């Protein structure tokens, strides 16, 4: 068994508002707010580096779980590749920050689907290794650094923000019991979104350093493909995880979705027969990548939506192109605070 016993979120203080995104991109502010669904988003301040933000979130998650870092057996970092240092493993730093002196550590990256994948891996570790009791999943995100607001092809990524998120996964409850998960990949979009320079294909040079930004290789091809597969991908993994757990969408009390444009968010809810009251739209937070489900759970908890017996689904998608969903039930105790 696997239970989410504690969660933590770190958000930097600075904010970028819709008016600033509009000025940088040339879009009308109403388009930024209503079509893109961005009212404001956290951006990094001095010292807000990805792995460190993950470590601060991890400290909060451990406090909520009433655990010491020394009790952790494994630390999984879901910090994205744009992190404190290149060609570097971030999990050991997070372990150091929380005092996880005896844990073994590794990084896991599946872009914005990384958290669901990490949950699946953590569940498998607990099932196969009876000596493990507590696993920390934590990471930071600030891919907003890589956005060129003058590039209309990356408009769907204008919401990229900054922050840290963490959960403690334990063999024993109470907490959110992981019932099932489902993952899906569409490899036809493998190279659709990437930083085109700085890798082995085109090494970084003084001449191309200005191109070290997220770019879409073939915008029209990607748009056409996503129109075909995006919504079906979400519904497949959510309904698949629900079915594996013995439920349907009608049983859901809460759906934690990543930030996407409002029309896409509403389409997922409609496809499941859910109302807007079943989710929280992240217009004041933008997109924290793989950390959105953790943030959404925290907001739901603060709003009193996570009560004993609540059935919860998490759903994400990430370039590559990946979809992931997990179904959990809140068991025992009062709501998280």
mmCIF file of C-alpha atoms in Angstrom:
data_model
loop_
_atom_site.group_PDB
_atom_site.id
_atom_site.type_symbol
_atom_site.label_atom_id
_atom_site.label_comp_id
_atom_site.label_asym_id
_atom_site.label_seq_id
_atom_site.Cartn_x
_atom_site.Cartn_y
_atom_site.Cartn_z
ATOM 1 C CA UNK A 1 0.000 0.000 0.000
ATOM 2 C CA UNK A 2 1.028 3.604 -0.512
ATOM 3 C CA UNK A 3 -0.365 6.673 1.254
ATOM 4 C CA UNK A 4 0.312 10.371 0.713
ATOM 5 C CA UNK A 5 0.846 11.392 4.323
ATOM 6 C CA UNK A 6 2.078 14.922 3.907
ATOM 7 C CA UNK A 7 2.428 17.526 1.188
ATOM 8 C CA UNK A 8 4.274 20.795 0.923
ATOM 9 C CA UNK A 9 4.318 23.704 -1.517
ATOM 10 C CA UNK A 10 6.786 26.561 -1.812
ATOM 11 C CA UNK A 11 5.850 29.613 -3.884
ATOM 12 C CA UNK A 12 8.221 32.548 -4.454
ATOM 13 C CA UNK A 13 6.992 35.979 -3.435
ATOM 14 C CA UNK A 14 7.321 37.875 -6.778
ATOM 15 C CA UNK A 15 4.409 37.726 -9.210
ATOM 16 C CA UNK A 16 4.085 38.382 -12.919
ATOM 17 C CA UNK A 17 0.594 39.732 -13.674
ATOM 18 C CA UNK A 18 -1.556 39.426 -16.763
ATOM 19 C CA UNK A 19 -0.811 43.004 -17.723
ATOM 20 C CA UNK A 20 2.927 42.274 -17.795
ATOM 21 C CA UNK A 21 2.443 39.150 -19.906
ATOM 22 C CA UNK A 22 0.272 41.175 -22.265
ATOM 23 C CA UNK A 23 2.932 43.886 -22.563
ATOM 24 C CA UNK A 24 5.710 41.349 -23.186
ATOM 25 C CA UNK A 25 3.749 39.348 -25.751
ATOM 26 C CA UNK A 26 1.730 42.010 -27.528
ATOM 27 C CA UNK A 27 -1.526 40.236 -26.675
ATOM 28 C CA UNK A 28 -4.513 42.140 -25.302
ATOM 29 C CA UNK A 29 -4.740 41.640 -21.550
ATOM 30 C CA UNK A 30 -8.244 40.171 -21.835
ATOM 31 C CA UNK A 31 -6.817 37.396 -24.023
ATOM 32 C CA UNK A 32 -4.186 36.593 -21.390
ATOM 33 C CA UNK A 33 -6.800 36.504 -18.636
ATOM 34 C CA UNK A 34 -9.759 34.912 -20.413
ATOM 35 C CA UNK A 35 -8.301 32.803 -23.244
ATOM 36 C CA UNK A 36 -5.032 31.723 -21.618
ATOM 37 C CA UNK A 37 -6.449 31.743 -18.075
ATOM 38 C CA UNK A 38 -3.541 33.594 -16.450
ATOM 39 C CA UNK A 39 -4.308 36.290 -13.887
ATOM 40 C CA UNK A 40 -0.886 36.129 -12.262
ATOM 41 C CA UNK A 41 1.885 33.611 -11.666
ATOM 42 C CA UNK A 42 4.789 33.243 -9.227
ATOM 43 C CA UNK A 43 8.228 33.994 -10.657
ATOM 44 C CA UNK A 44 11.584 33.373 -8.953
ATOM 45 C CA UNK A 45 13.204 35.829 -6.612
ATOM 46 C CA UNK A 46 16.888 35.841 -5.646
ATOM 47 C CA UNK A 47 17.881 32.393 -4.424
ATOM 48 C CA UNK A 48 14.748 30.650 -5.743
ATOM 49 C CA UNK A 49 16.557 27.852 -7.559
ATOM 50 C CA UNK A 50 14.634 24.707 -8.547
ATOM 51 C CA UNK A 51 16.182 22.037 -6.305
ATOM 52 C CA UNK A 52 16.254 24.408 -3.355
ATOM 53 C CA UNK A 53 12.583 25.279 -3.829
ATOM 54 C CA UNK A 54 11.915 21.530 -3.869
ATOM 55 C CA UNK A 55 13.846 21.193 -0.625
ATOM 56 C CA UNK A 56 11.819 23.924 1.082
ATOM 57 C CA UNK A 57 8.593 22.243 -0.026
ATOM 58 C CA UNK A 58 9.958 18.923 1.270
ATOM 59 C CA UNK A 59 10.551 20.429 4.699
ATOM 60 C CA UNK A 60 6.883 21.463 4.833
ATOM 61 C CA UNK A 61 5.721 18.031 3.662
ATOM 62 C CA UNK A 62 7.744 16.272 6.366
ATOM 63 C CA UNK A 63 6.374 18.618 9.007
ATOM 64 C CA UNK A 64 2.823 17.848 7.926
ATOM 65 C CA UNK A 65 3.567 14.103 7.951
ATOM 66 C CA UNK A 66 5.148 14.450 11.431
ATOM 67 C CA UNK A 67 8.342 12.795 10.230
ATOM 68 C CA UNK A 68 12.047 13.544 10.486
ATOM 69 C CA UNK A 69 14.280 13.483 7.440
ATOM 70 C CA UNK A 70 16.289 10.671 9.000
ATOM 71 C CA UNK A 71 13.212 8.436 8.705
ATOM 72 C CA UNK A 72 13.198 8.655 4.908
ATOM 73 C CA UNK A 73 14.357 5.610 2.967
ATOM 74 C CA UNK A 74 14.306 7.077 -0.559
ATOM 75 C CA UNK A 75 14.312 10.579 -2.036
ATOM 76 C CA UNK A 76 13.006 10.978 -5.599
ATOM 77 C CA UNK A 77 13.606 14.370 -7.177
ATOM 78 C CA UNK A 78 11.182 15.453 -9.894
ATOM 79 C CA UNK A 79 13.030 18.733 -10.467
ATOM 80 C CA UNK A 80 12.996 19.472 -14.185
ATOM 81 C CA UNK A 81 16.151 19.561 -16.333
ATOM 82 C CA UNK A 82 16.332 23.353 -16.117
ATOM 83 C CA UNK A 83 17.743 23.418 -12.611
ATOM 84 C CA UNK A 84 20.412 24.841 -10.354
ATOM 85 C CA UNK A 85 23.298 23.328 -12.351
ATOM 86 C CA UNK A 86 23.434 21.463 -15.682
ATOM 87 C CA UNK A 87 24.433 17.781 -15.851
ATOM 88 C CA UNK A 88 23.665 17.409 -12.142
ATOM 89 C CA UNK A 89 21.607 15.176 -9.891
ATOM 90 C CA UNK A 90 19.338 17.256 -7.653
ATOM 91 C CA UNK A 91 17.955 14.579 -5.290
ATOM 92 C CA UNK A 92 21.030 14.480 -3.018
ATOM 93 C CA UNK A 93 20.735 18.230 -2.350
ATOM 94 C CA UNK A 94 17.072 17.855 -1.402
ATOM 95 C CA UNK A 95 18.035 14.961 0.884
ATOM 96 C CA UNK A 96 20.730 17.146 2.466
ATOM 97 C CA UNK A 97 18.259 19.977 3.050
ATOM 98 C CA UNK A 98 15.840 17.726 4.969
ATOM 99 C CA UNK A 99 18.450 15.677 6.829
ATOM 100 C CA UNK A 100 17.707 12.440 4.946
ATOM 101 C CA UNK A 101 21.112 11.072 5.868
ATOM 102 C CA UNK A 102 20.391 7.384 5.217
ATOM 103 C CA UNK A 103 18.154 7.671 2.122
ATOM 104 C CA UNK A 104 19.256 6.680 -1.343
ATOM 105 C CA UNK A 105 18.314 9.210 -3.978
ATOM 106 C CA UNK A 106 17.632 9.574 -7.667
ATOM 107 C CA UNK A 107 16.155 11.997 -10.190
ATOM 108 C CA UNK A 108 13.126 11.214 -12.367
ATOM 109 C CA UNK A 109 12.049 13.308 -15.332
ATOM 110 C CA UNK A 110 9.003 12.924 -17.540
ATOM 111 C CA UNK A 111 8.410 16.659 -17.894
ATOM 112 C CA UNK A 112 4.998 17.771 -16.560
ATOM 113 C CA UNK A 113 3.893 14.152 -16.046
ATOM 114 C CA UNK A 114 6.808 13.474 -13.677
ATOM 115 C CA UNK A 115 4.795 13.497 -10.444
ATOM 116 C CA UNK A 116 2.335 10.794 -11.513
ATOM 117 C CA UNK A 117 5.228 8.685 -12.803
ATOM 118 C CA UNK A 118 7.089 9.160 -9.521
ATOM 119 C CA UNK A 119 3.995 8.086 -7.563
ATOM 120 C CA UNK A 120 3.840 4.920 -9.658
ATOM 121 C CA UNK A 121 7.533 4.235 -9.040
ATOM 122 C CA UNK A 122 7.182 4.890 -5.294
ATOM 123 C CA UNK A 123 4.225 2.496 -5.081
ATOM 124 C CA UNK A 124 6.263 -0.158 -6.863
ATOM 125 C CA UNK A 125 9.216 0.312 -4.537
ATOM 126 C CA UNK A 126 7.020 -0.085 -1.461
ATOM 127 C CA UNK A 127 5.403 -3.194 -2.951
ATOM 128 C CA UNK A 128 8.690 -4.862 -3.881
ATOM 129 C CA UNK A 129 10.879 -3.781 -0.967
ATOM 130 C CA UNK A 130 9.406 -4.600 2.477
ATOM 131 C CA UNK A 131 12.323 -2.793 4.131
ATOM 132 C CA UNK A 132 11.117 0.585 2.806
ATOM 133 C CA UNK A 133 8.607 2.657 4.774
ATOM 134 C CA UNK A 134 8.882 6.325 3.715
ATOM 135 C CA UNK A 135 9.636 7.859 0.316
ATOM 136 C CA UNK A 136 9.925 11.581 -0.398
ATOM 137 C CA UNK A 137 8.963 12.909 -3.829
ATOM 138 C CA UNK A 138 10.041 16.527 -4.220
ATOM 139 C CA UNK A 139 11.142 18.991 -6.841
ATOM 140 C CA UNK A 140 11.251 22.525 -8.083
ATOM 141 C CA UNK A 141 10.287 24.209 -11.320
ATOM 142 C CA UNK A 142 11.161 27.452 -13.078
ATOM 143 C CA UNK A 143 10.952 26.711 -16.802
ATOM 144 C CA UNK A 144 9.366 30.123 -17.158
ATOM 145 C CA UNK A 145 12.962 31.345 -17.510
ATOM 146 C CA UNK A 146 12.996 29.710 -20.953
ATOM 147 C CA UNK A 147 9.944 31.457 -22.420
ATOM 148 C CA UNK A 148 10.307 34.017 -25.201
ATOM 149 C CA UNK A 149 7.114 36.077 -24.997
ATOM 150 C CA UNK A 150 7.785 37.404 -28.496
ATOM 151 C CA UNK A 151 7.384 33.874 -29.910
ATOM 152 C CA UNK A 152 3.673 33.189 -30.580
ATOM 153 C CA UNK A 153 4.387 29.469 -31.110
ATOM 154 C CA UNK A 154 4.992 29.077 -27.344
ATOM 155 C CA UNK A 155 1.865 31.008 -26.322
ATOM 156 C CA UNK A 156 0.513 27.867 -24.617
ATOM 157 C CA UNK A 157 3.540 28.044 -22.319
ATOM 158 C CA UNK A 158 3.208 31.705 -21.276
ATOM 159 C CA UNK A 159 1.792 30.313 -18.013
ATOM 160 C CA UNK A 160 5.062 28.624 -16.957
ATOM 161 C CA UNK A 161 5.781 29.737 -13.392
ATOM 162 C CA UNK A 162 8.139 28.935 -10.499
ATOM 163 C CA UNK A 163 7.824 27.001 -7.248
ATOM 164 C CA UNK A 164 8.461 23.809 -5.346
ATOM 165 C CA UNK A 165 6.302 20.860 -4.357
ATOM 166 C CA UNK A 166 6.698 17.691 -2.314
ATOM 167 C CA UNK A 167 4.808 14.723 -0.908
ATOM 168 C CA UNK A 168 5.708 12.027 1.590
ATOM 169 C CA UNK A 169 4.624 8.577 0.422
ATOM 170 C CA UNK A 170 4.350 6.051 3.249
ATOM 171 C CA UNK A 171 3.526 2.373 3.534
ATOM 172 C CA UNK A 172 1.030 3.100 6.329
ATOM 173 C CA UNK A 173 -1.824 5.678 6.476
ATOM 174 C CA UNK A 174 -3.742 7.725 7.289
ATOM 175 C CA UNK A 175 -3.794 10.023 4.312
ATOM 176 C CA UNK A 176 -4.560 9.757 0.623
ATOM 177 C CA UNK A 177 -4.353 6.073 -0.272
ATOM 178 C CA UNK A 178 -3.094 5.460 -3.809
ATOM 179 C CA UNK A 179 -5.590 3.120 -5.466
ATOM 180 C CA UNK A 180 -4.454 3.126 -9.104
ATOM 181 C CA UNK A 181 -2.477 5.016 -11.728
ATOM 182 C CA UNK A 182 -2.350 5.058 -15.499
ATOM 183 C CA UNK A 183 0.332 6.418 -17.865
ATOM 184 C CA UNK A 184 0.320 6.994 -21.622
ATOM 185 C CA UNK A 185 2.854 8.260 -24.185
ATOM 186 C CA UNK A 186 2.414 9.483 -27.778
ATOM 187 C CA UNK A 187 5.924 9.249 -29.277
ATOM 188 C CA UNK A 188 4.927 11.052 -32.488
ATOM 189 C CA UNK A 189 5.482 14.317 -30.586
ATOM 190 C CA UNK A 190 8.879 13.312 -29.197
ATOM 191 C CA UNK A 191 10.771 16.355 -30.501
ATOM 192 C CA UNK A 192 7.917 18.843 -30.773
ATOM 193 C CA UNK A 193 8.951 21.037 -27.815
ATOM 194 C CA UNK A 194 12.585 21.376 -26.799
ATOM 195 C CA UNK A 195 15.444 23.817 -26.266
ATOM 196 C CA UNK A 196 17.146 23.525 -29.669
ATOM 197 C CA UNK A 197 20.669 24.412 -28.535
ATOM 198 C CA UNK A 198 22.894 23.323 -25.671
ATOM 199 C CA UNK A 199 22.712 19.566 -26.319
ATOM 200 C CA UNK A 200 24.826 17.254 -28.444
ATOM 201 C CA UNK A 201 22.842 17.993 -31.625
ATOM 202 C CA UNK A 202 23.751 21.671 -31.473
ATOM 203 C CA UNK A 203 26.213 22.475 -28.674
ATOM 204 C CA UNK A 204 25.972 25.836 -26.975
ATOM 205 C CA UNK A 205 28.208 28.542 -28.457
ATOM 206 C CA UNK A 206 28.505 32.315 -27.996
ATOM 207 C CA UNK A 207 26.699 32.698 -31.322
ATOM 208 C CA UNK A 208 23.596 30.660 -30.427
ATOM 209 C CA UNK A 209 23.219 31.302 -26.709
ATOM 210 C CA UNK A 210 20.258 33.605 -27.441
ATOM 211 C CA UNK A 211 18.365 30.581 -28.791
ATOM 212 C CA UNK A 212 18.515 28.813 -25.413
ATOM 213 C CA UNK A 213 14.750 29.020 -25.068
ATOM 214 C CA UNK A 214 11.864 26.574 -25.316
ATOM 215 C CA UNK A 215 10.784 26.348 -28.943
ATOM 216 C CA UNK A 216 8.180 24.425 -30.913
ATOM 217 C CA UNK A 217 9.770 22.633 -33.855
ATOM 218 C CA UNK A 218 6.686 22.466 -36.099
ATOM 219 C CA UNK A 219 3.879 24.521 -34.549
ATOM 220 C CA UNK A 220 1.146 23.591 -37.027
ATOM 221 C CA UNK A 221 1.994 19.883 -36.908
ATOM 222 C CA UNK A 222 1.924 19.913 -33.106
ATOM 223 C CA UNK A 223 -1.342 21.864 -32.987
ATOM 224 C CA UNK A 224 -3.023 19.472 -35.414
ATOM 225 C CA UNK A 225 -1.813 16.402 -33.521
ATOM 226 C CA UNK A 226 -2.804 17.740 -30.094
ATOM 227 C CA UNK A 227 -6.282 18.581 -31.348
ATOM 228 C CA UNK A 228 -6.605 14.867 -32.120
ATOM 229 C CA UNK A 229 -5.001 13.351 -29.023
ATOM 230 C CA UNK A 230 -4.960 15.797 -26.082
ATOM 231 C CA UNK A 231 -8.495 15.441 -24.718
ATOM 232 C CA UNK A 232 -8.726 11.699 -25.531
ATOM 233 C CA UNK A 233 -5.380 11.214 -23.767
ATOM 234 C CA UNK A 234 -6.637 12.883 -20.591
ATOM 235 C CA UNK A 235 -9.889 10.935 -20.596
ATOM 236 C CA UNK A 236 -8.122 7.643 -21.289
ATOM 237 C CA UNK A 237 -5.728 7.870 -18.341
ATOM 238 C CA UNK A 238 -8.315 9.279 -15.909
ATOM 239 C CA UNK A 239 -11.011 6.775 -16.805
ATOM 240 C CA UNK A 240 -8.455 3.974 -16.969
ATOM 241 C CA UNK A 241 -7.156 4.692 -13.463
ATOM 242 C CA UNK A 242 -10.717 5.026 -12.144
ATOM 243 C CA UNK A 243 -11.726 1.708 -13.698
ATOM 244 C CA UNK A 244 -8.660 -0.021 -12.313
ATOM 245 C CA UNK A 245 -9.645 1.254 -8.854
ATOM 246 C CA UNK A 246 -13.252 0.088 -9.310
ATOM 247 C CA UNK A 247 -14.831 3.511 -9.770
ATOM 248 C CA UNK A 248 -16.220 5.800 -12.466
ATOM 249 C CA UNK A 249 -15.998 9.565 -12.893
ATOM 250 C CA UNK A 250 -19.417 9.880 -11.228
ATOM 251 C CA UNK A 251 -17.763 8.789 -7.965
ATOM 252 C CA UNK A 252 -15.157 11.569 -7.971
ATOM 253 C CA UNK A 253 -15.234 14.258 -5.311
ATOM 254 C CA UNK A 254 -12.254 16.223 -6.647
ATOM 255 C CA UNK A 255 -10.104 16.329 -9.796
ATOM 256 C CA UNK A 256 -6.673 17.958 -9.569
ATOM 257 C CA UNK A 257 -5.778 19.152 -13.064
ATOM 258 C CA UNK A 258 -2.704 20.967 -14.255
ATOM 259 C CA UNK A 259 -3.101 24.528 -15.477
ATOM 260 C CA UNK A 260 -4.151 24.769 -19.124
ATOM 261 C CA UNK A 261 -6.305 27.192 -21.065
ATOM 262 C CA UNK A 262 -9.838 27.459 -19.633
ATOM 263 C CA UNK A 263 -11.515 25.855 -22.652
ATOM 264 C CA UNK A 264 -9.306 22.750 -22.337
ATOM 265 C CA UNK A 265 -9.914 22.555 -18.577
ATOM 266 C CA UNK A 266 -13.666 22.737 -19.131
ATOM 267 C CA UNK A 267 -13.487 20.130 -21.910
ATOM 268 C CA UNK A 268 -11.838 17.606 -19.572
ATOM 269 C CA UNK A 269 -14.493 18.206 -16.904
ATOM 270 C CA UNK A 270 -17.300 17.939 -19.467
ATOM 271 C CA UNK A 271 -15.798 14.757 -20.900
ATOM 272 C CA UNK A 272 -16.021 13.188 -17.445
ATOM 273 C CA UNK A 273 -19.467 14.572 -16.663
ATOM 274 C CA UNK A 274 -18.068 16.789 -13.891
ATOM 275 C CA UNK A 275 -18.870 20.386 -12.969
ATOM 276 C CA UNK A 276 -16.451 23.236 -12.240
ATOM 277 C CA UNK A 277 -17.088 22.628 -8.524
ATOM 278 C CA UNK A 278 -15.143 19.367 -8.835
ATOM 279 C CA UNK A 279 -11.848 21.166 -9.508
ATOM 280 C CA UNK A 280 -9.901 24.362 -8.816
ATOM 281 C CA UNK A 281 -8.669 26.391 -11.769
ATOM 282 C CA UNK A 282 -5.140 27.712 -11.205
ATOM 283 C CA UNK A 283 -5.536 31.174 -12.762
ATOM 284 C CA UNK A 284 -3.595 32.847 -9.924
ATOM 285 C CA UNK A 285 -0.700 30.358 -10.052
ATOM 286 C CA UNK A 286 0.003 29.599 -13.701
ATOM 287 C CA UNK A 287 1.631 26.293 -14.516
ATOM 288 C CA UNK A 288 4.156 24.783 -12.099
ATOM 289 C CA UNK A 289 4.811 21.880 -14.443
ATOM 290 C CA UNK A 290 4.797 18.523 -12.703
ATOM 291 C CA UNK A 291 3.965 20.210 -9.387
ATOM 292 C CA UNK A 292 0.454 21.383 -10.341
ATOM 293 C CA UNK A 293 -1.292 18.329 -8.806
ATOM 294 C CA UNK A 294 0.461 18.932 -5.483
ATOM 295 C CA UNK A 295 -0.550 22.600 -5.490
ATOM 296 C CA UNK A 296 -4.128 21.666 -6.435
ATOM 297 C CA UNK A 297 -4.329 19.165 -3.559
ATOM 298 C CA UNK A 298 -3.068 21.812 -1.136
ATOM 299 C CA UNK A 299 -5.658 24.327 -2.331
ATOM 300 C CA UNK A 300 -8.400 21.704 -2.108
ATOM 301 C CA UNK A 301 -7.352 20.849 1.430
ATOM 302 C CA UNK A 302 -7.376 24.502 2.475
ATOM 303 C CA UNK A 303 -10.847 24.848 0.948
ATOM 304 C CA UNK A 304 -12.119 21.893 2.993
ATOM 305 C CA UNK A 305 -12.627 19.628 -0.012
ATOM 306 C CA UNK A 306 -10.438 16.739 1.178
ATOM 307 C CA UNK A 307 -12.448 14.931 3.822
ATOM 308 C CA UNK A 308 -12.361 11.326 5.045
ATOM 309 C CA UNK A 309 -13.737 9.145 2.261
ATOM 310 C CA UNK A 310 -13.156 11.693 -0.525
ATOM 311 C CA UNK A 311 -12.247 10.137 -3.869
ATOM 312 C CA UNK A 312 -9.641 12.188 -5.706
ATOM 313 C CA UNK A 313 -8.065 11.958 -9.156
ATOM 314 C CA UNK A 314 -4.883 13.687 -10.311
ATOM 315 C CA UNK A 315 -4.264 14.242 -14.022
ATOM 316 C CA UNK A 316 -1.341 15.741 -15.910
ATOM 317 C CA UNK A 317 0.191 15.948 -19.369
ATOM 318 C CA UNK A 318 3.720 16.796 -20.431
ATOM 319 C CA UNK A 319 5.594 17.373 -23.659
ATOM 320 C CA UNK A 320 7.129 14.254 -25.036
ATOM 321 C CA UNK A 321 4.140 13.586 -25.143
ATOM 322 C CA UNK A 322 2.915 12.028 -21.883
ATOM 323 C CA UNK A 323 -0.330 11.772 -19.915
ATOM 324 C CA UNK A 324 -0.692 10.475 -16.380
ATOM 325 C CA UNK A 325 -3.494 10.002 -13.857
ATOM 326 C CA UNK A 326 -3.779 8.639 -10.339
ATOM 327 C CA UNK A 327 -6.803 7.853 -8.182
ATOM 328 C CA UNK A 328 -6.646 8.191 -4.409
ATOM 329 C CA UNK A 329 -9.069 7.956 -1.483
ATOM 330 C CA UNK A 330 -8.704 9.985 1.696
ATOM 331 C CA UNK A 331 -8.694 7.616 4.638
ATOM 332 C CA UNK A 332 -8.694 8.411 8.340
ATOM 333 C CA UNK A 333 -8.252 11.540 10.382
ATOM 334 C CA UNK A 334 -9.335 15.123 9.837
ATOM 335 C CA UNK A 335 -8.614 17.043 6.653
ATOM 336 C CA UNK A 336 -5.096 18.234 5.924
ATOM 337 C CA UNK A 337 -4.413 21.767 7.034
#
